[in-house]
XYZ file of C-alpha atoms in Angstrom:
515
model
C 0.000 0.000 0.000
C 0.950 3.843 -0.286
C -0.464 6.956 0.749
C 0.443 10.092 -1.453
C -0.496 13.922 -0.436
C -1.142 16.233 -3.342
C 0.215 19.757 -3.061
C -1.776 22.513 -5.016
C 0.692 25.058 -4.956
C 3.561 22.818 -6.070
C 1.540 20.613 -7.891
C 3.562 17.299 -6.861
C 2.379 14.792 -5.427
C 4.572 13.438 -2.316
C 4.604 9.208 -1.029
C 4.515 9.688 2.997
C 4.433 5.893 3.396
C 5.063 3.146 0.993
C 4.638 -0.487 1.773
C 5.952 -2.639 -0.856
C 6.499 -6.559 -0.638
C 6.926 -6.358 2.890
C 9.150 -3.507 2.865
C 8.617 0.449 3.570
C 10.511 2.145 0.662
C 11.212 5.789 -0.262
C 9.943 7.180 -3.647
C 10.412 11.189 -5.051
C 7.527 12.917 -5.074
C 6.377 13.715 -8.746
C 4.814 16.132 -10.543
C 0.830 15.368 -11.242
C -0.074 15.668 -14.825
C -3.732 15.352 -16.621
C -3.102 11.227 -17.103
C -2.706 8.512 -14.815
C -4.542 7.008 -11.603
C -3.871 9.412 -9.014
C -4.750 12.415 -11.306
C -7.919 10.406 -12.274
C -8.712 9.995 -8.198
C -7.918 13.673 -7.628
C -9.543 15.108 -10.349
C -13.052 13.270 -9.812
C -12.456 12.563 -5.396
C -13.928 9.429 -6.264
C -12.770 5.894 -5.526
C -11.239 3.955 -8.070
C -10.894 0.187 -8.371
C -9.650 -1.939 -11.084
C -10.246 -5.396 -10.664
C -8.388 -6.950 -14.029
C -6.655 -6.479 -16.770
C -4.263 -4.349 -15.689
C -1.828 -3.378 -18.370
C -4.740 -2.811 -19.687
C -5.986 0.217 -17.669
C -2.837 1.118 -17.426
C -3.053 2.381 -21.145
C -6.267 3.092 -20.528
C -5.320 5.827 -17.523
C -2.080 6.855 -19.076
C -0.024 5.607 -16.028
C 3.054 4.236 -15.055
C 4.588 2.188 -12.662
C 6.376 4.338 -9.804
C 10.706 3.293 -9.136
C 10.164 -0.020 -6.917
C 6.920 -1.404 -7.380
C 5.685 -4.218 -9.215
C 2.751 -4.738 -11.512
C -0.365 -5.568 -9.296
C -3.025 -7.538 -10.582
C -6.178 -5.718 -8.008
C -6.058 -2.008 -7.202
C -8.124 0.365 -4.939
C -7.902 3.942 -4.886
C -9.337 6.039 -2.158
C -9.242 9.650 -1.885
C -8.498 11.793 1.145
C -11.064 14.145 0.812
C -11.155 17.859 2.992
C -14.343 19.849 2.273
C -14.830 19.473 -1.537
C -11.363 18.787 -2.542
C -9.151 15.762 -2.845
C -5.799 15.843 -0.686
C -3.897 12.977 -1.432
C -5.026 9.367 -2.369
C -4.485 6.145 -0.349
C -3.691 3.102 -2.590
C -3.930 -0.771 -1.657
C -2.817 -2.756 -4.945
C -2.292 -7.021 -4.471
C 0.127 -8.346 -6.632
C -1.361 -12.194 -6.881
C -4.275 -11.612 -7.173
C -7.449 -9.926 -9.377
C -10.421 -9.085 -7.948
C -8.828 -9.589 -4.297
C -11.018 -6.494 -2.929
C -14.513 -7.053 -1.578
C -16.795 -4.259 -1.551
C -16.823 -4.225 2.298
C -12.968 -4.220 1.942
C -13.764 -0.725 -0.175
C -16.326 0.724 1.845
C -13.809 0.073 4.888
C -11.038 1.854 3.433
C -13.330 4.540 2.590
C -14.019 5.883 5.716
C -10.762 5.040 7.002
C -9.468 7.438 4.078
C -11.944 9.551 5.654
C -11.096 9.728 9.240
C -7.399 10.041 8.720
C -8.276 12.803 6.098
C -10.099 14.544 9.278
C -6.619 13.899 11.739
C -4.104 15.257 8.633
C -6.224 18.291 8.364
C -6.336 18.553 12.300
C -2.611 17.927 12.302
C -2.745 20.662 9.390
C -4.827 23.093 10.954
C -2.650 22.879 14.434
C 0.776 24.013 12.401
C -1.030 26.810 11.141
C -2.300 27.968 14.308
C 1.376 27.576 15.600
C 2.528 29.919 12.872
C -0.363 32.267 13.520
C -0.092 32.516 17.161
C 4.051 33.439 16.627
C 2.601 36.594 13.661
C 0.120 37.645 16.394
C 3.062 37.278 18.996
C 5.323 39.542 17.102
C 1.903 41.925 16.497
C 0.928 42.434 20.169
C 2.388 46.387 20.233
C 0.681 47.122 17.272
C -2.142 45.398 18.093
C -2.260 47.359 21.195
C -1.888 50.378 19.546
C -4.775 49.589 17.592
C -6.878 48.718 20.281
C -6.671 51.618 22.106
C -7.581 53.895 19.350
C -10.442 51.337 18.253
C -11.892 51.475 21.808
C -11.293 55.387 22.244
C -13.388 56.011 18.461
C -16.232 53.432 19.379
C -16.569 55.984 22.951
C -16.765 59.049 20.562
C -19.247 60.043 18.296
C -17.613 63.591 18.284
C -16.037 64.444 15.067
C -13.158 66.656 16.028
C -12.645 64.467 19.276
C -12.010 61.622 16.544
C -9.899 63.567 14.745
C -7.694 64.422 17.247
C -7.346 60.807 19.369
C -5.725 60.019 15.921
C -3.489 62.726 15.383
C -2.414 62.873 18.959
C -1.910 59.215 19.164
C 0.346 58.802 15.355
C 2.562 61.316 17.095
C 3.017 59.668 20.116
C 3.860 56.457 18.114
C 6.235 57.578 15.380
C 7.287 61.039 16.882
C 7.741 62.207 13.541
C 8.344 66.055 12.276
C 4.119 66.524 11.119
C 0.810 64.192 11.588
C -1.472 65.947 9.652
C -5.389 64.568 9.074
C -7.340 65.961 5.838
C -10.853 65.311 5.720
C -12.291 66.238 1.736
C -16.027 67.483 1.590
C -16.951 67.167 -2.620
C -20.418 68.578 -2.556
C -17.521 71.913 -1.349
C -14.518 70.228 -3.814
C -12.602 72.164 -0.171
C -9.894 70.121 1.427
C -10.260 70.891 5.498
C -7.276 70.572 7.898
C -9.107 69.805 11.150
C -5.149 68.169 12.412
C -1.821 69.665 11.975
C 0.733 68.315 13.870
C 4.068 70.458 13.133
C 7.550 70.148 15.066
C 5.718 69.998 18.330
C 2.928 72.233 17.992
C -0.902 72.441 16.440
C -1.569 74.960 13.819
C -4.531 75.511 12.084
C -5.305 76.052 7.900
C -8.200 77.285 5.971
C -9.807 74.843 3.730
C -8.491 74.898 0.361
C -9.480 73.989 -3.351
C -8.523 70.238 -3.956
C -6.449 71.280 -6.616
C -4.570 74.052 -5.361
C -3.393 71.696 -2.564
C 0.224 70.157 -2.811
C 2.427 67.341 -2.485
C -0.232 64.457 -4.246
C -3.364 65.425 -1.882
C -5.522 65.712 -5.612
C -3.783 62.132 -6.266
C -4.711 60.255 -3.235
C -8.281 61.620 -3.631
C -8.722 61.045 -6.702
C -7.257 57.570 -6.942
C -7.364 56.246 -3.283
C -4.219 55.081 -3.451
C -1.344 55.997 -0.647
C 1.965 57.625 -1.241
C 5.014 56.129 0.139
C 7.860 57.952 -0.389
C 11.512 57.022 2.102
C 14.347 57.965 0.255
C 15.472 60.364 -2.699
C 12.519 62.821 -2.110
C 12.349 64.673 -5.474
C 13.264 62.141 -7.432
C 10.175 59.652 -5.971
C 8.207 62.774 -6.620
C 8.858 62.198 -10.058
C 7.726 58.790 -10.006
C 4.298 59.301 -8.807
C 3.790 62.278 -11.658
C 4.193 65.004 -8.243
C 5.708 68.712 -8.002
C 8.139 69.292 -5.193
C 5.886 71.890 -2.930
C 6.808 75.581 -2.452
C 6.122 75.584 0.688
C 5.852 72.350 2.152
C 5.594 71.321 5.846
C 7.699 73.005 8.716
C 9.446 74.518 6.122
C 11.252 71.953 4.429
C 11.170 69.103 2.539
C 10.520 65.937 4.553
C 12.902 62.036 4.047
C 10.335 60.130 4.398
C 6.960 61.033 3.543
C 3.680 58.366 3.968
C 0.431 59.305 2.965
C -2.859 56.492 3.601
C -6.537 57.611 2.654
C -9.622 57.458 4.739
C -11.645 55.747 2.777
C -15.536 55.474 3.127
C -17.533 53.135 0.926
C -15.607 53.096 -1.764
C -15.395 57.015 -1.870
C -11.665 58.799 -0.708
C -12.958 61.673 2.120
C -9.632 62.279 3.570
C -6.021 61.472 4.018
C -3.599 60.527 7.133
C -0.357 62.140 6.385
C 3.294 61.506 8.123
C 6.326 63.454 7.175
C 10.051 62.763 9.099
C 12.169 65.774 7.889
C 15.578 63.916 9.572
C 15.308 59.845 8.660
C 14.624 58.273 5.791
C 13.250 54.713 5.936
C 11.301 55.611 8.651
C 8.141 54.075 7.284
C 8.732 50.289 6.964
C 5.557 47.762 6.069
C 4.805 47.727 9.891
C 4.026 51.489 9.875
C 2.132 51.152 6.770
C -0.128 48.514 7.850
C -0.365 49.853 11.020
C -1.261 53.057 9.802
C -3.220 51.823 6.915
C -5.394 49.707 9.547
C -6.020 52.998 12.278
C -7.041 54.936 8.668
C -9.597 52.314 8.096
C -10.745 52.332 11.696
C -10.864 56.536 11.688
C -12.983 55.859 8.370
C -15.526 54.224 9.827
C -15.778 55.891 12.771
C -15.732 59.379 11.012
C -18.971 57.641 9.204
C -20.556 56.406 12.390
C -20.784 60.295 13.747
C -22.316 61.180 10.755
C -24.789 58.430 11.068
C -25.435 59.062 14.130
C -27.771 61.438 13.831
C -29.606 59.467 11.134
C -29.538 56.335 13.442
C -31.536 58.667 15.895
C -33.620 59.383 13.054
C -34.230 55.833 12.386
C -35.039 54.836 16.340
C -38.685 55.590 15.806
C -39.320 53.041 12.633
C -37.279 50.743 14.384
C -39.478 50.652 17.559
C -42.324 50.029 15.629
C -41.049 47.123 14.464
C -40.997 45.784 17.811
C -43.993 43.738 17.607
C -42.963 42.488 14.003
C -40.036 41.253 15.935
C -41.692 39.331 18.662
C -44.183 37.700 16.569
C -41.195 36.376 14.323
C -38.932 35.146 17.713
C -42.831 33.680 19.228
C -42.884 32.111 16.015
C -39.704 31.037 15.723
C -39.824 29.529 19.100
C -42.576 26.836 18.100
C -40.639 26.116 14.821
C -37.620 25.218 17.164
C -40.010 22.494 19.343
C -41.463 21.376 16.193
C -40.100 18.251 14.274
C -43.446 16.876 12.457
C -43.984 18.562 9.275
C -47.561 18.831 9.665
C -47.444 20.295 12.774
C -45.147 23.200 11.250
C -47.581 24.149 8.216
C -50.523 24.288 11.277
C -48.159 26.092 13.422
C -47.412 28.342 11.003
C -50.990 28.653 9.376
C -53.214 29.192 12.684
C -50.186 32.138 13.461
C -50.282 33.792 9.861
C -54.281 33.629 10.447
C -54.105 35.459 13.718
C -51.139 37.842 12.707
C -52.374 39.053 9.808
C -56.542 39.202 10.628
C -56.981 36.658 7.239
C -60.017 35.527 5.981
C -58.192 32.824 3.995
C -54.625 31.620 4.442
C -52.646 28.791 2.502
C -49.477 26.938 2.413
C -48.915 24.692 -0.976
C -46.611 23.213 -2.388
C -46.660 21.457 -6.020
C -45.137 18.294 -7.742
C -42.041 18.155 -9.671
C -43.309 18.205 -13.182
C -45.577 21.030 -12.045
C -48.652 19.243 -12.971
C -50.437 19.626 -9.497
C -50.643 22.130 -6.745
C -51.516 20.184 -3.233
C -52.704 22.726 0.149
C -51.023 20.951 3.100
C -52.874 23.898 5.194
C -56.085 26.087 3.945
C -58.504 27.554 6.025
C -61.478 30.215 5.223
C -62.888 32.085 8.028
C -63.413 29.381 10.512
C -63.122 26.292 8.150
C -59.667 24.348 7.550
C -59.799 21.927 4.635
C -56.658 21.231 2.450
C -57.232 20.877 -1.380
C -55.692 19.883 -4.374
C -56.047 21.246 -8.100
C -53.879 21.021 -11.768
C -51.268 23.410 -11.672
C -52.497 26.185 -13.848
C -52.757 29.913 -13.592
C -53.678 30.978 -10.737
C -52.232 33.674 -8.125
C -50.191 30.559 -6.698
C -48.595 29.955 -9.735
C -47.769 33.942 -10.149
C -45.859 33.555 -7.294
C -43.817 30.513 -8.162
C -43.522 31.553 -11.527
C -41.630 34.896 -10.548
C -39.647 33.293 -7.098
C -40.519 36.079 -5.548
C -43.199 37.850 -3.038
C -46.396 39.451 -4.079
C -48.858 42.536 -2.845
C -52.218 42.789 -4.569
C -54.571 45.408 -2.893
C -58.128 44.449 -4.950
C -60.091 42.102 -6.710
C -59.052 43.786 -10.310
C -55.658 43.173 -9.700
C -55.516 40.233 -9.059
C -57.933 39.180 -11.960
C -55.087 41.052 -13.869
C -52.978 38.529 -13.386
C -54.253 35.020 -12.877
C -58.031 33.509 -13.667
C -57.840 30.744 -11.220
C -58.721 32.080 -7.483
C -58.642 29.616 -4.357
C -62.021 27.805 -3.636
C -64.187 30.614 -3.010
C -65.895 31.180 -0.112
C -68.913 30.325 1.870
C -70.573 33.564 0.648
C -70.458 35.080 -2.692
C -70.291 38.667 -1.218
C -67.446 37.670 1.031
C -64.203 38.252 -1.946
C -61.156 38.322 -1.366
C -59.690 41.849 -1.688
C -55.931 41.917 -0.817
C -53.744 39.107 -1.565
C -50.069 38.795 0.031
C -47.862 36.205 -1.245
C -44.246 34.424 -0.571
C -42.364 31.779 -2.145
C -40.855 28.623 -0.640
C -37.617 28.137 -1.552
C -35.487 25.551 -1.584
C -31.959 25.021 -2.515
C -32.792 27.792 -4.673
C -35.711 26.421 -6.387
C -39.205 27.652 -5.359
C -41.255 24.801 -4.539
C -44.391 25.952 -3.106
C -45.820 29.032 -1.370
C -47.620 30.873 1.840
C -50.628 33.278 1.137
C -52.643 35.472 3.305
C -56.116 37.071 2.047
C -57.881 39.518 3.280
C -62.127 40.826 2.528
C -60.532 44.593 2.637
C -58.918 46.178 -0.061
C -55.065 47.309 0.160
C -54.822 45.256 3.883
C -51.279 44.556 3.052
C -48.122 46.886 2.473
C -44.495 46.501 2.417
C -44.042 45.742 6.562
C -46.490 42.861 5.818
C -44.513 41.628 2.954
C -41.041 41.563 4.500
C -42.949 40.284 7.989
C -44.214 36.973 5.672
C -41.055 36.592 4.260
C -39.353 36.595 7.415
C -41.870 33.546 8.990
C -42.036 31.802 5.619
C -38.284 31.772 5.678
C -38.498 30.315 9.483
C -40.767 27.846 8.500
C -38.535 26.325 5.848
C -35.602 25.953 7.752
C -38.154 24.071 10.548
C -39.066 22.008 7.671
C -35.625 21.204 6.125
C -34.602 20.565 10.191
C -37.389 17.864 10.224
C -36.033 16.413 7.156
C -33.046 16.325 8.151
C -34.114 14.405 11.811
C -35.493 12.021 9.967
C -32.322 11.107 7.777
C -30.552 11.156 11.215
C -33.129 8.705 12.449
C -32.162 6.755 9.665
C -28.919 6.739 9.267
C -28.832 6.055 13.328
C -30.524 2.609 11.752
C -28.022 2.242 9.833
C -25.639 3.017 12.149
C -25.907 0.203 14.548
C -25.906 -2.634 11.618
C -22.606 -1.685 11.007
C -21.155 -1.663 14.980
C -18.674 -4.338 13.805
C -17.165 -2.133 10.990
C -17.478 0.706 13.381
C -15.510 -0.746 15.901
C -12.428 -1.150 13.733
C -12.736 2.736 12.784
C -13.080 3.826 16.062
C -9.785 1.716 16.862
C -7.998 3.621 14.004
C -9.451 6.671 14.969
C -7.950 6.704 18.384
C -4.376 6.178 16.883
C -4.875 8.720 14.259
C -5.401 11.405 17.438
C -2.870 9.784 19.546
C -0.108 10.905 16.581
């Protein structure tokens, strides 16, 4: 036998362990090409198993035999599967013998392919936390730094007190010759200077035109992209298309120069700007990415002051959604008990009845070829009575047909758009006025769908709408839950008439941890 592990990036494949006529040998890893067995095993993470013949399917595959081994007459590939792609392959091969594996002997080595593909990714998974914990090890000043400012701008929703933890804390840092913080208003096309840090003192600046301003602040607004700049001043200059400034900073041109841009949805409103008139090299990938990151986090706090005072704004809709909310979580809460699919669709039927005041209320669902439409819950004012009809064109089918929820306010609209109604009820003067729709979807495919109706015209707006989609969307993942406890009931079935098989597994298992 052999096990080989597949590297994507280098695109060999490497031989771990080989057994061979009683012997562990050593073979080179190789590079995996488009023919051969293991490519065929990787490429389709299925098991493959050739029985006879096998020069044959040798010719057939395009493979090879490896430095060492011997022709086989049975073979059994078995990939080591992680997620939805194939690792490595684990090969038994006997050299007497054809057809010398028995389809429990497969099905074994399957899921022992499987549990050792777990422990390797384990084993995997543990180096690169290792490595990770070292990167955040080296990190922890910076990450400090970060954390300070990041719990300082959550406590503010004041801009210039933002502003100026910022500033105050880049100079502290990097105590460099000027911190300066731009903030760019384009309804204004003004660049402000709310920060400016220079050889130990604050100064202030009137706003000036974007394009008057020097030294790339036009660039990094209009492109969003930083300047870097740590040795040969004027000459970098030249390299990012710049004039060397009149009058630039405390006076004179700076060594090192880093500028990063606050950045809000895609849109450039400002720029963080360091200058060291002494050092150059002063801004190594460290300071950039530490800079770079307290920009991003200044961005977005900058945006939660303004949206502050739209979040107040906002307060009042949101509290009348508070009873929309606790119907869905009261809702919700019988879904969670519930694991008998009838019992959902009444759950959920008696609450979209009382919810939304409905004189009729359905869930349906229809067959696969779409010939059919079956009610697995209708009731009409006080009667409940499922139904079944041919799939035509009614206001059921509107809904399916477009995947997607629908608000009809009268009688004429909805005559507009489909001639078949539900079964009509007890009284000819009692009509259905308002009709609110959803789809059932799943796995992406509608499959049936929730209606509430209602005797008064226009009962129904946009709240309602998002309100059914909300339940109906609780009520399928109840369902596919129920589905699924019923698979685990019987694979659980399953389970125990293969204890035997199990028990050699679980014996692996334990050896795969203990290494």
């Amino acid at each position: 036998m052999d096990i080989r592990i597949y590297d994507s990036k280098t695109n060999l494949v490497h031989f771990p362990y080989v057994f061979e006529n009683n012997e562990r040998i050593e073979i080179e890893p190789f590079l995996l090409t488009d023919k051969g067995f293991t490519h065929h095993v990787l490429h389709n993470r299925k098991t493959l198993v050739i029985h006879e013949n096998m020069p044959q399917a040798q010719a057939e595959y395009g493979s090879y035999l490896l430095p060492g081994t011997t022709l086989p007459k049975s073979n059994v590939f078995v990939p080591l599967l992680i997620g939805d792609k194939a690792r490595g392959v684990i090969r038994l091969k006997d050299n007497q013998n054809e057809h010398a594996f028995s389809k429990s002997d497969i099905r074994l080595l399957e899921t022992l392919a499987s549990a050792m593909s777990v422990a390797l990714e384990n084993a995997r998974l543990f180096d690169e936390t290792q490595r990770l914990l070292q990167e955040t090890e080296d990190r922890n000043a910076e990450l400090a730094v970060i954390t300070g400012v990041q719990q300082g701008l959550v406590a503010n929703l004041d801009f210039n007190a933002i502003v100026h933890l910022v500033g105050d804390k880049l100079y502290e840092i990097f105590q460099v010759s000027t911190v300066q913080i731009n903030i760019y208003d384009p309804e204004t096309e003004l660049l402000h200077f709310p920060y400016c840090f220079e050889e130990g003192e604050l100064h202030t600046h009137e706003p000036q035109p974007l394009a008057s301003t020097y030294l790339g602040r036009d660039r990094i607004i209009r492109t969003g992209q930083k300047i870097l700049i740590n040795e040969n001043f004027a000459e970098s200059l030249q390299e990012y298309e710049l004039q060397i400034p009149d009058q630039p900073p405390a006076g004179k041109n700076p060594k090192s120069l880093l500028g990063v841009p606050l950045t809000v949805k895609g849109q450039t409103r400002g720029i963080i700007w360091l200058f060291d008139n002494d050092r150059e090299h002063t801004f190594d990938d460290s300071v950039v990415r530490l800079v770079t990151t307290l920009a991003n986090s200044m961005s977005v706090a900058l945006e939660n002051a303004r949206l502050f005072d739209e979040t107040q704004r906002l307060v009042e809709a949101e509290q009348q959604r508070v009873s929309e909310l606790a119907i869905i979580n009261s809702v919700q809460q019988g879904l969670a008990s519930k694991l008998e699919m009838q019992a959902i669709y009444d759950l959920v039927g008696d609450k979209l009845r009382e919810i939304f005041r409905a004189e009729t209320t359905f869930i349906a669902f229809h067959d696969g070829p779409r010939e059919s439409v079956h009610a697995v819950y209708y009731a009409d004012k006080e009667a409940k009575r499922p139904f079944s009809r041919p799939y035509g064109d009614g206001l059921y089918e509107v809904v399916v047909e477009k995947a997607g929820p629908l608000v009809l306010g009268s009688q004429e609209e909805m005559r507009s758009l489909a001639s078949y109604t539900v079964p009509s009820p007890s009284s000819e003067e009692d009509l259905n006025e308002s009709f609110l729709g959803a789809p059932i979807i799943q796995n992406g495919q509608p499959v049936g769908a929730v209606s509430v109706q209602s005797y008064r015209q226009h009962a129904y707006d946009q709240d309602d709408l998002r309100l059914l989609t909300t339940l109906v969307n609780s009520m399928t993942v109840a369902l596919e839950n129920a589905r699924l406890f019923d698979e685990t009931q019987r694979l659980l079935q399953e389970t125990e008439d293969r204890n035997a098989e199990l028990a050699v597994i679980t014996g692996v298992q334990q050896g795969l941890v203990a290494n």
